[in-house]
Amino acid sequence: MNNQNFDLEKNLSIAFQKLQNNNINEASKLYKKILEIYPKNFDSNFYLGTIFAQNNKLKESTELLKKAVEANPKVADVHNNLGLIYMRLGENNKALKSLDTAIKLNPKYSAAFCNLGMVHNQLEESEKAKINYLKALEIEPNNIMAYYNLGNLYKKLNEFENSEKYYNKTINLAPKLIDAYINLMDLYEKSNQDSKLAEIISNAEKYIEDNPNIILFKSKLLFKSKKFSEVIENLESIKFNPNEMAKEGLRSVTLAKSYDHINSFNKAFDYFKIANEINFDLNKDKINKNKFTEAIKKRINFFEKLEISSWPTPKLNTEKKDPIFLIGFPRSGTTLLDTILRSHQSIEVIEEKPIVNDFINVLNNKTDSNFNNLKIIDENLLNEMRDVYFNNQNKYIKSNNKKTIIDKMPLNIIYVGEIVRIFPNAKFILAIRHPCDCVLSCFMQNFELNDAMANFLNLEDSAKLYDITMSLWETYLKVFSINFHLIKYEDIVLNFDKSVEKLLNFLDLPWSENVKKFYKKAEVRGVISTPSYNQVSQPIYSKSIGRWKNYNKEISTIIPTLDPWIKRYKY
């Protein structure tokens, strides 16, 4: 084309008008045409780059916006947009640099401060994220995204009152912003604040009609009210898009549990399978189920051949009593026990924090990850490791009173060998449940996947993990003198007072009537970070005992694996 016949200003004006009228395709074509003639044109590089970013063409967008910076490095918006794209690409250092430049060019750029907060949040720098969100609000008191991001940040930090406050501020400013409703509904649902959940659902329905997210949470509320047929009717009427598969997984698992409650077990099992398949697809690039099972087998191979009579017994620093651990295979009733025990006025339970995991990481560094080096731990290292554990534990202790502290993390069962080497007088509460019910329940849970939980996506893997985990425990019992108390889930359900009283005796604590009202404690303890959050907020029920018999056909394939444990624990 002859450049002399091309009116640049006129075509830029036309392209911009099309952009404002949301005629994106025509605007894009015209900007591309302009760039063929004027490849360094600022407006065309900037607007076309922004269009590409909005359509998730991030690499193409980056190149165009970099050209826009070359054409005019003094425009704050370009650096802001470039920073956002770098963040989405995971190039956070470049994102920080671009956003800092935008703010230097425009110190009152509220959106850039908000975006900077998002990058710091992605970098797990919560305090810096908070500072930048608040700065954005200082500049622009009605910055919707700053309020929304603060809600997300406080939710992530388990500061639920602040999270609730900022989500509500977001909704007041943007009553049609569905994401704010979704997160607030999620917060209320997981913290068992059912009346607030009902209210926010009602408010959302005033502004947003027939939204599947609202229907999903409404159904979860109906599920808690045991209106299972209504749940099924609601959830069978919706389906989430392929880019919302996490919600589709939640829909599937809620349907599965509802079908289970109305005794439609074939449909229930099919939906559990669908939920697990979705969970795997969402996480397959970051999980390795074999990594976890190999770690267990490695311990079995070492400890089953171990002779500890020759191990030295260094002098211990006994300023603090050895810890108490609540362990067991997942879904053995540890969350129920946690809630019962924390109802006692003299007990504080630390729920599923990485205290032991961090302790094991330090120990591995000190021993070169070689179990043989556990034998040669000297007095200084042993006491140093005790301090490592207690210092980590102190980060999570909420009470200033001298309570009995219980560290609850079911799969700490695999680290018992290392724990008793450093804490020979530690106490262990071992939660047991019928192996078939336990494994089936693991399969039925929509766990947040990691290498361990990846073994629960089908019954066969779940049963194999149960088998090797409990084999490792039995190996530890043969090698070490372990002070433990075994408590069966079924005994808690069917003979509550007697079984809990025995447990309290093991802990050297008196009986308390408070433990009988544990479900009241659950109602006020905030978000419970396990899949059992909606079960422990109600009195004891017996439906989950013998549940596996409803799935006898599916369970039959794993009975040979579990049968030795059924006999071992006298079921």
Coordinates of C-alpha atoms in Angstrom, one line a residue:
M1 CA 0.0 0.0 0.0
N2 CA 1.2 3.5 -0.7
N3 CA 1.8 5.2 2.6
Q4 CA 0.9 8.6 1.0
N5 CA -2.6 7.4 0.4
F6 CA -3.1 6.1 3.9
D7 CA -4.5 8.6 6.5
L8 CA -2.9 7.4 9.7
E9 CA -4.8 9.7 12.1
K10 CA -8.2 8.9 10.4
N11 CA -7.6 5.1 10.6
L12 CA -6.5 5.3 14.2
S13 CA -9.6 7.3 15.1
I14 CA -11.8 4.7 13.3
A15 CA -10.0 1.8 15.0
F16 CA -10.5 3.4 18.4
Q17 CA -14.2 4.0 17.8
K18 CA -14.6 0.3 16.8
L19 CA -12.8 -0.6 20.0
Q20 CA -15.1 1.6 22.1
N21 CA -18.1 0.1 20.4
N22 CA -16.8 -3.4 21.3
N23 CA -16.3 -4.3 17.7
I24 CA -13.1 -6.1 18.6
N25 CA -12.5 -8.0 15.4
E26 CA -12.8 -5.0 13.1
A27 CA -10.6 -2.9 15.5
S28 CA -8.0 -5.7 15.5
K29 CA -7.9 -5.9 11.7
L30 CA -7.4 -2.2 11.4
Y31 CA -4.7 -2.0 14.0
K32 CA -2.9 -4.9 12.2
K33 CA -3.2 -3.0 8.9
I34 CA -1.7 0.1 10.5
L35 CA 1.2 -1.9 11.9
E36 CA 2.0 -3.3 8.4
I37 CA 2.7 0.3 7.3
Y38 CA 3.8 1.9 10.7
P39 CA 5.2 -1.0 12.7
K40 CA 6.4 1.4 15.5
N41 CA 3.0 3.1 15.9
F42 CA 2.4 3.5 19.6
D43 CA -1.4 3.4 19.6
S44 CA -1.7 0.3 17.4
N45 CA 0.9 -1.7 19.4
F46 CA -0.7 -0.7 22.7
Y47 CA -4.3 -1.3 21.8
L48 CA -3.7 -4.5 19.8
G49 CA -1.4 -5.8 22.5
T50 CA -4.1 -5.2 25.1
I51 CA -6.7 -6.9 22.9
F52 CA -4.4 -9.9 22.6
A53 CA -3.9 -10.0 26.4
Q54 CA -7.7 -10.0 26.9
N55 CA -7.9 -13.0 24.5
N56 CA -5.1 -14.8 26.4
K57 CA -2.6 -14.5 23.6
L58 CA 0.0 -13.5 26.1
K59 CA 3.3 -13.9 24.2
E60 CA 1.9 -12.0 21.2
S61 CA 0.6 -9.3 23.5
T62 CA 4.0 -9.0 25.3
E63 CA 5.8 -8.4 22.0
L64 CA 3.4 -5.7 21.0
L65 CA 3.4 -3.9 24.3
K66 CA 7.2 -3.9 24.4
K67 CA 7.2 -2.2 21.0
A68 CA 4.7 0.3 22.5
V69 CA 7.2 1.0 25.3
E70 CA 10.0 1.5 22.7
A71 CA 7.7 4.0 20.9
N72 CA 6.8 5.9 24.1
P73 CA 8.3 4.8 27.4
K74 CA 6.5 7.5 29.4
V75 CA 3.0 6.0 29.3
A76 CA 2.1 4.4 32.6
D77 CA -0.7 2.3 31.2
V78 CA 1.6 0.3 28.9
H79 CA 3.9 -0.7 31.8
N80 CA 0.9 -1.6 33.9
N81 CA -0.6 -3.9 31.3
L82 CA 2.8 -5.4 30.6
G83 CA 3.2 -6.1 34.3
L84 CA -0.1 -7.9 34.4
I85 CA 0.9 -10.1 31.4
Y86 CA 4.2 -11.0 33.0
M87 CA 2.3 -12.0 36.2
R88 CA 0.0 -14.2 34.2
L89 CA 3.1 -15.8 32.5
G90 CA 4.6 -16.4 35.9
E91 CA 7.5 -14.0 35.3
N92 CA 7.0 -12.2 38.5
N93 CA 10.3 -10.3 38.7
K94 CA 9.6 -8.7 35.3
A95 CA 6.0 -8.0 36.5
L96 CA 7.4 -6.2 39.5
K97 CA 9.7 -4.1 37.4
S98 CA 7.0 -3.0 34.9
L99 CA 4.5 -2.2 37.7
D100 CA 7.1 -0.2 39.6
T101 CA 7.8 1.8 36.4
A102 CA 4.1 2.5 36.0
I103 CA 3.9 3.8 39.5
K104 CA 7.0 6.0 39.1
L105 CA 5.4 7.5 36.0
N106 CA 2.1 7.9 37.9
P107 CA 2.4 7.8 41.7
K108 CA -1.5 8.1 42.0
Y109 CA -2.0 5.0 39.8
S110 CA -4.4 3.0 42.0
A111 CA -4.9 0.1 39.6
A112 CA -1.1 -0.4 39.3
F113 CA -0.8 -0.6 43.1
C114 CA -3.6 -3.1 43.1
N115 CA -1.8 -5.2 40.4
L116 CA 1.5 -4.9 42.3
G117 CA -0.3 -6.4 45.3
M118 CA -1.5 -9.3 43.2
V119 CA 2.1 -10.0 42.2
H120 CA 3.3 -10.0 45.8
N121 CA 0.4 -12.2 46.7
Q122 CA 1.5 -14.7 44.0
L123 CA 5.0 -14.5 45.5
E124 CA 3.5 -15.4 48.9
E125 CA 4.5 -12.0 50.2
S126 CA 1.3 -11.3 52.1
E127 CA 2.3 -8.3 54.0
K128 CA 3.6 -6.5 50.8
A129 CA 0.4 -7.5 49.0
K130 CA -1.7 -6.0 51.8
I131 CA 0.3 -2.7 51.8
N132 CA -0.2 -2.2 48.1
Y133 CA -3.9 -3.1 48.1
L134 CA -4.4 -0.5 50.9
K135 CA -2.4 2.1 49.0
A136 CA -4.7 1.5 46.0
L137 CA -7.7 2.2 48.3
E138 CA -6.0 5.3 49.8
I139 CA -5.8 6.7 46.3
E140 CA -9.1 5.4 45.1
P141 CA -11.5 4.6 47.9
N142 CA -13.9 2.8 45.6
N143 CA -11.3 0.5 43.9
I144 CA -13.5 -2.6 43.6
M145 CA -10.6 -5.0 42.7
A146 CA -8.5 -3.8 45.7
Y147 CA -11.4 -4.6 48.1
Y148 CA -11.9 -8.0 46.3
N149 CA -8.2 -8.9 46.5
L150 CA -8.1 -8.0 50.1
G151 CA -11.0 -10.3 50.7
N152 CA -9.1 -13.1 49.0
L153 CA -5.9 -12.3 50.9
Y154 CA -7.5 -12.4 54.3
K155 CA -9.3 -15.6 53.4
K156 CA -6.0 -17.2 52.4
L157 CA -4.6 -16.0 55.8
N158 CA -7.6 -17.5 57.7
E159 CA -8.6 -14.0 58.9
F160 CA -12.2 -14.6 58.1
E161 CA -13.8 -11.6 59.7
N162 CA -11.5 -9.3 57.6
S163 CA -12.2 -11.4 54.6
E164 CA -15.9 -11.2 55.1
K165 CA -15.7 -7.4 55.5
Y166 CA -13.8 -6.8 52.3
Y167 CA -16.0 -9.1 50.2
N168 CA -19.1 -7.3 51.5
K169 CA -17.5 -3.9 50.6
T170 CA -16.8 -5.4 47.1
I171 CA -20.4 -6.5 46.7
N172 CA -21.8 -3.1 47.9
L173 CA -19.8 -1.4 45.2
A174 CA -20.3 -4.1 42.5
P175 CA -23.5 -6.0 43.3
K176 CA -23.2 -8.1 40.1
L177 CA -19.7 -9.2 40.6
I178 CA -20.2 -13.0 40.9
D179 CA -16.7 -13.9 42.0
A180 CA -17.1 -11.9 45.3
Y181 CA -20.3 -13.8 46.0
I182 CA -18.7 -17.1 45.2
N183 CA -15.8 -16.5 47.6
L184 CA -18.1 -15.2 50.4
M185 CA -20.4 -18.2 49.9
D186 CA -17.5 -20.5 50.1
L187 CA -16.3 -18.9 53.3
Y188 CA -19.7 -19.1 54.9
E189 CA -20.2 -22.7 53.8
K190 CA -16.9 -24.0 55.0
S191 CA -17.2 -22.2 58.3
N192 CA -20.7 -23.6 58.8
Q193 CA -22.3 -20.1 59.0
D194 CA -25.5 -21.4 57.3
S195 CA -27.7 -18.4 58.1
K196 CA -25.2 -16.0 56.5
L197 CA -24.8 -18.4 53.6
A198 CA -28.6 -18.3 53.0
E199 CA -28.7 -14.5 53.2
I200 CA -25.8 -14.0 50.7
I201 CA -27.4 -16.5 48.3
S202 CA -30.7 -14.6 48.5
N203 CA -28.8 -11.3 47.9
A204 CA -27.0 -12.7 44.9
E205 CA -30.2 -14.0 43.4
K206 CA -31.6 -10.4 43.3
Y207 CA -28.8 -9.3 41.0
I208 CA -27.7 -12.4 39.1
E209 CA -30.3 -14.8 37.7
D210 CA -29.8 -18.5 37.0
N211 CA -26.1 -18.5 37.7
P212 CA -24.7 -22.1 38.2
N213 CA -22.4 -20.9 41.0
I214 CA -25.3 -19.7 43.1
I215 CA -27.3 -22.9 42.3
L216 CA -24.2 -24.9 43.4
F217 CA -24.0 -23.2 46.8
K218 CA -27.7 -23.2 47.3
S219 CA -27.6 -26.9 46.7
K220 CA -24.8 -27.3 49.3
L221 CA -27.0 -25.5 51.8
L222 CA -29.9 -27.8 50.9
F223 CA -27.6 -30.7 51.4
K224 CA -26.9 -29.6 55.0
S225 CA -30.6 -29.5 55.5
K226 CA -30.8 -33.1 54.2
K227 CA -33.0 -32.1 51.2
F228 CA -31.1 -34.5 49.0
S229 CA -33.8 -34.8 46.2
E230 CA -33.8 -31.0 45.8
V231 CA -30.0 -31.0 45.6
I232 CA -30.1 -33.6 42.9
E233 CA -32.9 -31.7 40.9
N234 CA -30.9 -28.4 41.1
L235 CA -27.5 -29.9 40.3
E236 CA -28.7 -32.1 37.4
S237 CA -30.1 -28.9 35.8
I238 CA -26.7 -27.2 35.5
K239 CA -23.2 -28.0 34.2
F240 CA -20.0 -25.9 34.3
N241 CA -18.0 -24.9 31.3
P242 CA -14.7 -26.7 30.5
N243 CA -12.7 -23.7 31.9
E244 CA -14.6 -24.2 35.3
M245 CA -13.7 -27.8 35.9
A246 CA -13.0 -27.3 39.6
K247 CA -16.6 -26.3 40.1
E248 CA -17.8 -29.2 37.9
G249 CA -15.9 -31.5 40.2
L250 CA -17.6 -29.9 43.2
R251 CA -21.0 -30.3 41.5
S252 CA -20.2 -34.0 40.8
V253 CA -19.1 -34.8 44.4
T254 CA -22.2 -33.1 45.9
L255 CA -24.4 -35.0 43.5
A256 CA -22.6 -38.2 44.4
K257 CA -23.1 -37.7 48.2
S258 CA -26.8 -36.8 47.6
Y259 CA -27.4 -40.0 45.6
D260 CA -25.6 -41.9 48.3
H261 CA -28.0 -40.5 50.9
I262 CA -31.1 -41.5 48.9
N263 CA -29.6 -45.0 48.5
S264 CA -29.0 -44.6 44.7
F265 CA -25.5 -46.2 45.1
N266 CA -24.7 -46.9 41.4
K267 CA -25.3 -43.3 40.5
A268 CA -23.4 -42.1 43.5
F269 CA -20.3 -44.2 42.6
D270 CA -20.4 -43.0 39.0
Y271 CA -20.4 -39.4 40.2
F272 CA -17.6 -40.0 42.7
K273 CA -15.5 -41.4 39.8
I274 CA -16.3 -38.4 37.6
A275 CA -15.3 -36.0 40.5
N276 CA -12.0 -37.9 40.9
E277 CA -11.3 -37.9 37.2
I278 CA -11.8 -34.1 37.1
N279 CA -9.5 -33.7 40.2
F280 CA -6.8 -35.7 38.4
D281 CA -7.1 -33.7 35.2
L282 CA -6.8 -30.4 37.1
N283 CA -3.6 -31.5 39.0
K284 CA -1.9 -34.2 36.9
D285 CA 1.1 -32.0 36.1
K286 CA 2.0 -31.4 39.7
I287 CA 1.4 -34.7 41.4
N288 CA 3.2 -38.0 41.6
K289 CA 1.4 -40.7 43.6
N290 CA 4.4 -43.1 43.4
K291 CA 6.7 -40.6 45.1
F292 CA 4.7 -40.9 48.3
T293 CA 4.3 -44.7 48.3
E294 CA 8.0 -45.1 47.6
A295 CA 8.8 -43.1 50.6
I296 CA 6.7 -45.4 52.8
K297 CA 8.3 -48.6 51.2
K298 CA 11.7 -47.2 51.8
R299 CA 10.9 -46.8 55.5
I300 CA 9.5 -50.3 55.7
N301 CA 12.6 -51.8 54.1
F302 CA 14.9 -50.0 56.6
F303 CA 13.0 -50.3 59.8
E304 CA 11.9 -53.9 59.5
K305 CA 15.6 -54.9 59.6
L306 CA 16.6 -52.5 62.3
E307 CA 18.1 -53.5 65.6
I308 CA 18.0 -50.5 68.0
S309 CA 19.5 -52.2 71.1
S310 CA 22.9 -50.7 70.1
W311 CA 21.5 -47.2 69.6
P312 CA 23.0 -44.7 72.1
T313 CA 20.5 -42.9 74.3
P314 CA 21.8 -39.3 74.7
K315 CA 20.7 -37.2 77.6
L316 CA 17.5 -35.3 76.7
N317 CA 16.5 -31.8 77.4
T318 CA 13.3 -32.5 79.2
E319 CA 12.3 -28.9 79.9
K320 CA 9.3 -29.5 77.7
K321 CA 7.3 -32.7 77.7
D322 CA 7.5 -34.8 74.6
P323 CA 4.7 -34.0 72.2
I324 CA 1.4 -35.8 71.7
F325 CA 0.4 -36.7 68.1
L326 CA -3.0 -37.6 66.7
I327 CA -2.4 -39.9 63.7
G328 CA -4.1 -42.5 61.5
F329 CA -5.0 -43.2 58.0
P330 CA -7.0 -40.3 56.4
R331 CA -10.8 -40.6 57.0
S332 CA -10.3 -42.7 60.1
G333 CA -12.2 -40.1 62.3
T334 CA -9.2 -37.8 63.2
T335 CA -11.3 -34.7 62.5
L336 CA -14.1 -35.9 64.7
L337 CA -11.5 -36.7 67.5
D338 CA -9.9 -33.3 66.9
T339 CA -13.2 -31.5 67.5
I340 CA -14.1 -33.7 70.6
L341 CA -10.7 -33.1 72.2
R342 CA -10.6 -29.4 71.6
S343 CA -13.9 -29.1 73.3
H344 CA -12.1 -30.1 76.5
Q345 CA -11.1 -27.0 78.5
S346 CA -7.5 -28.3 79.0
I347 CA -6.7 -29.3 75.4
E348 CA -5.6 -27.3 72.4
V349 CA -5.4 -29.2 69.0
I350 CA -3.2 -27.9 66.3
E351 CA -5.0 -28.9 63.1
E352 CA -3.0 -30.2 60.1
K353 CA -0.1 -27.8 60.2
P354 CA 3.3 -28.7 58.7
I355 CA 5.1 -28.9 62.0
V356 CA 6.4 -32.4 61.6
N357 CA 7.0 -32.0 57.9
D358 CA 9.3 -29.0 58.6
F359 CA 10.9 -30.9 61.4
I360 CA 11.6 -33.9 59.1
N361 CA 13.1 -31.6 56.4
V362 CA 15.6 -30.2 58.9
L363 CA 16.4 -33.7 60.2
N364 CA 16.9 -34.9 56.6
N365 CA 19.4 -32.1 56.1
K366 CA 21.2 -33.0 59.3
T367 CA 21.4 -36.8 58.5
D368 CA 21.8 -36.5 54.7
S369 CA 18.4 -38.2 54.3
N370 CA 20.1 -41.4 55.4
F371 CA 18.2 -43.5 58.0
N372 CA 21.4 -45.1 59.1
N373 CA 22.5 -41.8 60.5
L374 CA 19.6 -41.8 63.0
K375 CA 21.8 -44.2 65.1
I376 CA 24.7 -41.7 65.5
I377 CA 22.7 -38.6 66.5
D378 CA 24.6 -37.1 69.4
E379 CA 23.2 -35.2 72.4
N380 CA 23.6 -31.8 70.8
L381 CA 21.9 -32.7 67.6
L382 CA 19.1 -34.5 69.4
N383 CA 18.3 -31.5 71.6
E384 CA 18.7 -29.2 68.6
M385 CA 16.0 -31.2 66.8
R386 CA 13.7 -31.1 69.8
D387 CA 14.0 -27.3 69.8
V388 CA 13.3 -27.2 66.0
Y389 CA 10.0 -29.1 66.6
F390 CA 8.9 -27.0 69.6
N391 CA 9.8 -23.7 67.9
N392 CA 7.7 -24.7 64.9
Q393 CA 4.9 -25.8 67.2
N394 CA 4.9 -22.5 69.0
K395 CA 4.0 -20.7 65.8
Y396 CA 0.6 -22.3 65.8
I397 CA -0.3 -22.4 69.6
K398 CA -3.1 -20.0 70.2
S399 CA -3.6 -20.3 73.9
N400 CA -1.4 -18.7 76.5
N401 CA -2.5 -21.2 79.2
K402 CA -0.6 -24.3 79.9
K403 CA -2.9 -26.6 78.0
T404 CA -2.2 -30.1 76.7
I405 CA -1.2 -29.6 73.0
I406 CA -2.0 -32.2 70.5
D407 CA -0.5 -32.1 67.0
K408 CA -3.1 -33.6 64.6
M409 CA -1.9 -34.7 61.2
P410 CA -3.1 -38.2 60.1
L411 CA -0.3 -39.1 57.8
N412 CA 2.4 -38.2 60.4
I413 CA 2.0 -41.9 61.0
I414 CA 4.7 -42.5 58.4
Y415 CA 7.2 -40.4 60.4
V416 CA 6.8 -42.2 63.7
G417 CA 10.3 -43.8 63.3
E418 CA 12.0 -40.4 63.2
I419 CA 9.7 -38.9 65.8
V420 CA 10.4 -41.5 68.5
R421 CA 14.1 -41.2 67.8
I422 CA 14.0 -37.6 68.9
F423 CA 11.0 -37.9 71.3
P424 CA 11.2 -41.4 72.8
N425 CA 8.5 -40.4 75.3
A426 CA 6.0 -39.0 72.8
K427 CA 2.4 -40.1 73.0
F428 CA 0.4 -41.2 69.9
I429 CA -3.4 -41.3 69.5
L430 CA -4.0 -43.8 66.7
A431 CA -7.4 -43.4 65.1
I432 CA -8.7 -46.6 63.4
R433 CA -11.9 -47.2 61.4
H434 CA -13.1 -50.3 59.5
P435 CA -10.6 -50.5 56.6
C436 CA -13.3 -50.8 53.9
D437 CA -15.1 -47.7 55.2
C438 CA -11.9 -45.9 55.6
V439 CA -10.7 -46.6 52.0
L440 CA -14.1 -46.0 50.5
S441 CA -14.4 -42.6 52.3
C442 CA -11.0 -41.6 51.0
F443 CA -12.1 -42.4 47.5
M444 CA -15.3 -40.3 48.1
Q445 CA -13.5 -37.2 49.2
N446 CA -12.7 -34.3 46.9
F447 CA -9.2 -33.8 48.4
E448 CA -6.9 -31.0 47.5
L449 CA -4.4 -33.2 45.6
N450 CA -0.7 -33.7 46.6
D451 CA 1.5 -36.7 46.1
A452 CA -0.2 -38.5 49.0
M453 CA -3.8 -37.6 48.2
A454 CA -3.2 -38.6 44.6
N455 CA -3.5 -42.2 45.7
F456 CA -7.2 -41.7 46.6
L457 CA -8.5 -41.2 43.0
N458 CA -9.5 -44.9 42.7
L459 CA -10.2 -47.7 45.2
E460 CA -7.3 -49.9 44.2
D461 CA -4.7 -47.2 44.9
S462 CA -6.4 -46.2 48.1
A463 CA -6.4 -49.8 49.4
K464 CA -2.7 -50.3 48.4
L465 CA -1.8 -47.1 50.3
Y466 CA -3.7 -48.2 53.4
D467 CA -1.9 -51.6 53.3
I468 CA 1.6 -50.2 53.1
T469 CA 0.9 -47.4 55.6
M470 CA -0.5 -49.7 58.3
S471 CA 2.3 -52.2 57.5
L472 CA 4.8 -49.4 58.3
W473 CA 3.0 -48.7 61.6
E474 CA 3.2 -52.4 62.5
T475 CA 6.9 -52.3 61.7
Y476 CA 7.4 -49.4 64.0
L477 CA 5.6 -51.3 66.8
K478 CA 8.0 -54.2 66.4
V479 CA 11.1 -52.0 66.6
F480 CA 10.2 -49.3 69.1
S481 CA 8.5 -49.1 72.4
I482 CA 5.7 -46.7 71.4
N483 CA 3.3 -45.2 73.9
F484 CA 0.1 -45.1 72.0
H485 CA -3.7 -45.4 72.5
L486 CA -5.8 -47.0 69.8
I487 CA -9.3 -45.6 69.4
K488 CA -11.9 -46.9 67.0
Y489 CA -14.2 -44.5 65.1
E490 CA -17.1 -47.0 65.6
D491 CA -16.5 -47.0 69.4
I492 CA -16.8 -43.2 69.5
V493 CA -20.0 -43.4 67.6
L494 CA -21.6 -46.3 69.5
N495 CA -20.1 -45.9 73.0
F496 CA -19.0 -42.3 73.2
D497 CA -18.6 -41.8 76.9
K498 CA -16.5 -44.9 77.6
S499 CA -14.2 -44.6 74.6
V500 CA -13.6 -40.8 75.1
E501 CA -13.0 -41.3 78.9
K502 CA -10.3 -43.9 78.1
L503 CA -8.6 -41.5 75.8
L504 CA -8.7 -38.7 78.3
N505 CA -7.2 -41.1 80.9
F506 CA -4.4 -41.9 78.5
L507 CA -3.8 -38.1 78.3
D508 CA -3.9 -37.8 82.1
L509 CA -6.9 -35.5 81.9
P510 CA -10.2 -35.7 83.8
W511 CA -13.6 -36.2 82.1
S512 CA -15.4 -33.0 81.0
E513 CA -19.0 -32.7 80.0
N514 CA -17.9 -30.2 77.3
V515 CA -16.7 -33.0 75.1
K516 CA -20.3 -34.3 74.7
K517 CA -21.2 -31.0 73.0
F518 CA -18.3 -31.0 70.6
Y519 CA -20.5 -30.1 67.6
K520 CA -21.2 -26.8 69.3
K521 CA -17.5 -26.1 69.4
A522 CA -17.3 -26.9 65.6
E523 CA -20.0 -24.3 64.9
V524 CA -17.8 -21.5 66.2
R525 CA -14.3 -22.6 65.3
G526 CA -14.2 -21.1 61.8
V527 CA -13.1 -22.9 58.7
I528 CA -12.1 -26.5 59.4
S529 CA -9.4 -27.4 57.0
T530 CA -10.4 -31.0 56.3
P531 CA -13.2 -32.5 54.2
S532 CA -15.2 -33.3 57.4
Y533 CA -16.0 -29.7 58.2
N534 CA -19.8 -30.1 57.6
Q535 CA -19.9 -33.4 59.5
V536 CA -18.4 -32.5 62.9
S537 CA -20.8 -29.6 63.3
Q538 CA -23.6 -32.0 64.1
P539 CA -24.2 -34.6 66.8
I540 CA -22.8 -38.1 66.3
Y541 CA -24.5 -40.2 63.7
S542 CA -24.0 -43.8 62.7
K543 CA -24.8 -43.8 58.9
S544 CA -21.1 -43.9 58.0
I545 CA -20.6 -47.2 59.9
G546 CA -20.7 -50.1 57.5
R547 CA -21.3 -47.8 54.5
W548 CA -19.0 -50.0 52.4
K549 CA -21.6 -52.7 52.3
N550 CA -23.7 -50.4 50.0
Y551 CA -20.8 -50.6 47.5
N552 CA -20.1 -54.3 47.9
K553 CA -19.7 -54.8 44.2
E554 CA -17.1 -52.1 43.8
I555 CA -15.4 -52.9 47.1
S556 CA -15.1 -56.6 46.3
T557 CA -12.0 -56.0 44.2
I558 CA -10.0 -54.6 47.1
I559 CA -11.1 -57.0 49.9
P560 CA -8.1 -59.3 49.4
T561 CA -5.8 -56.3 50.1
L562 CA -7.8 -55.1 53.2
D563 CA -8.8 -58.5 54.7
P564 CA -5.6 -58.9 56.8
W565 CA -6.3 -55.5 58.4
I566 CA -10.0 -56.2 58.9
K567 CA -8.9 -59.3 60.9
R568 CA -6.0 -57.4 62.6
Y569 CA -8.3 -54.8 64.0
K570 CA -11.0 -57.3 64.8
Y571 CA -13.8 -56.0 62.5

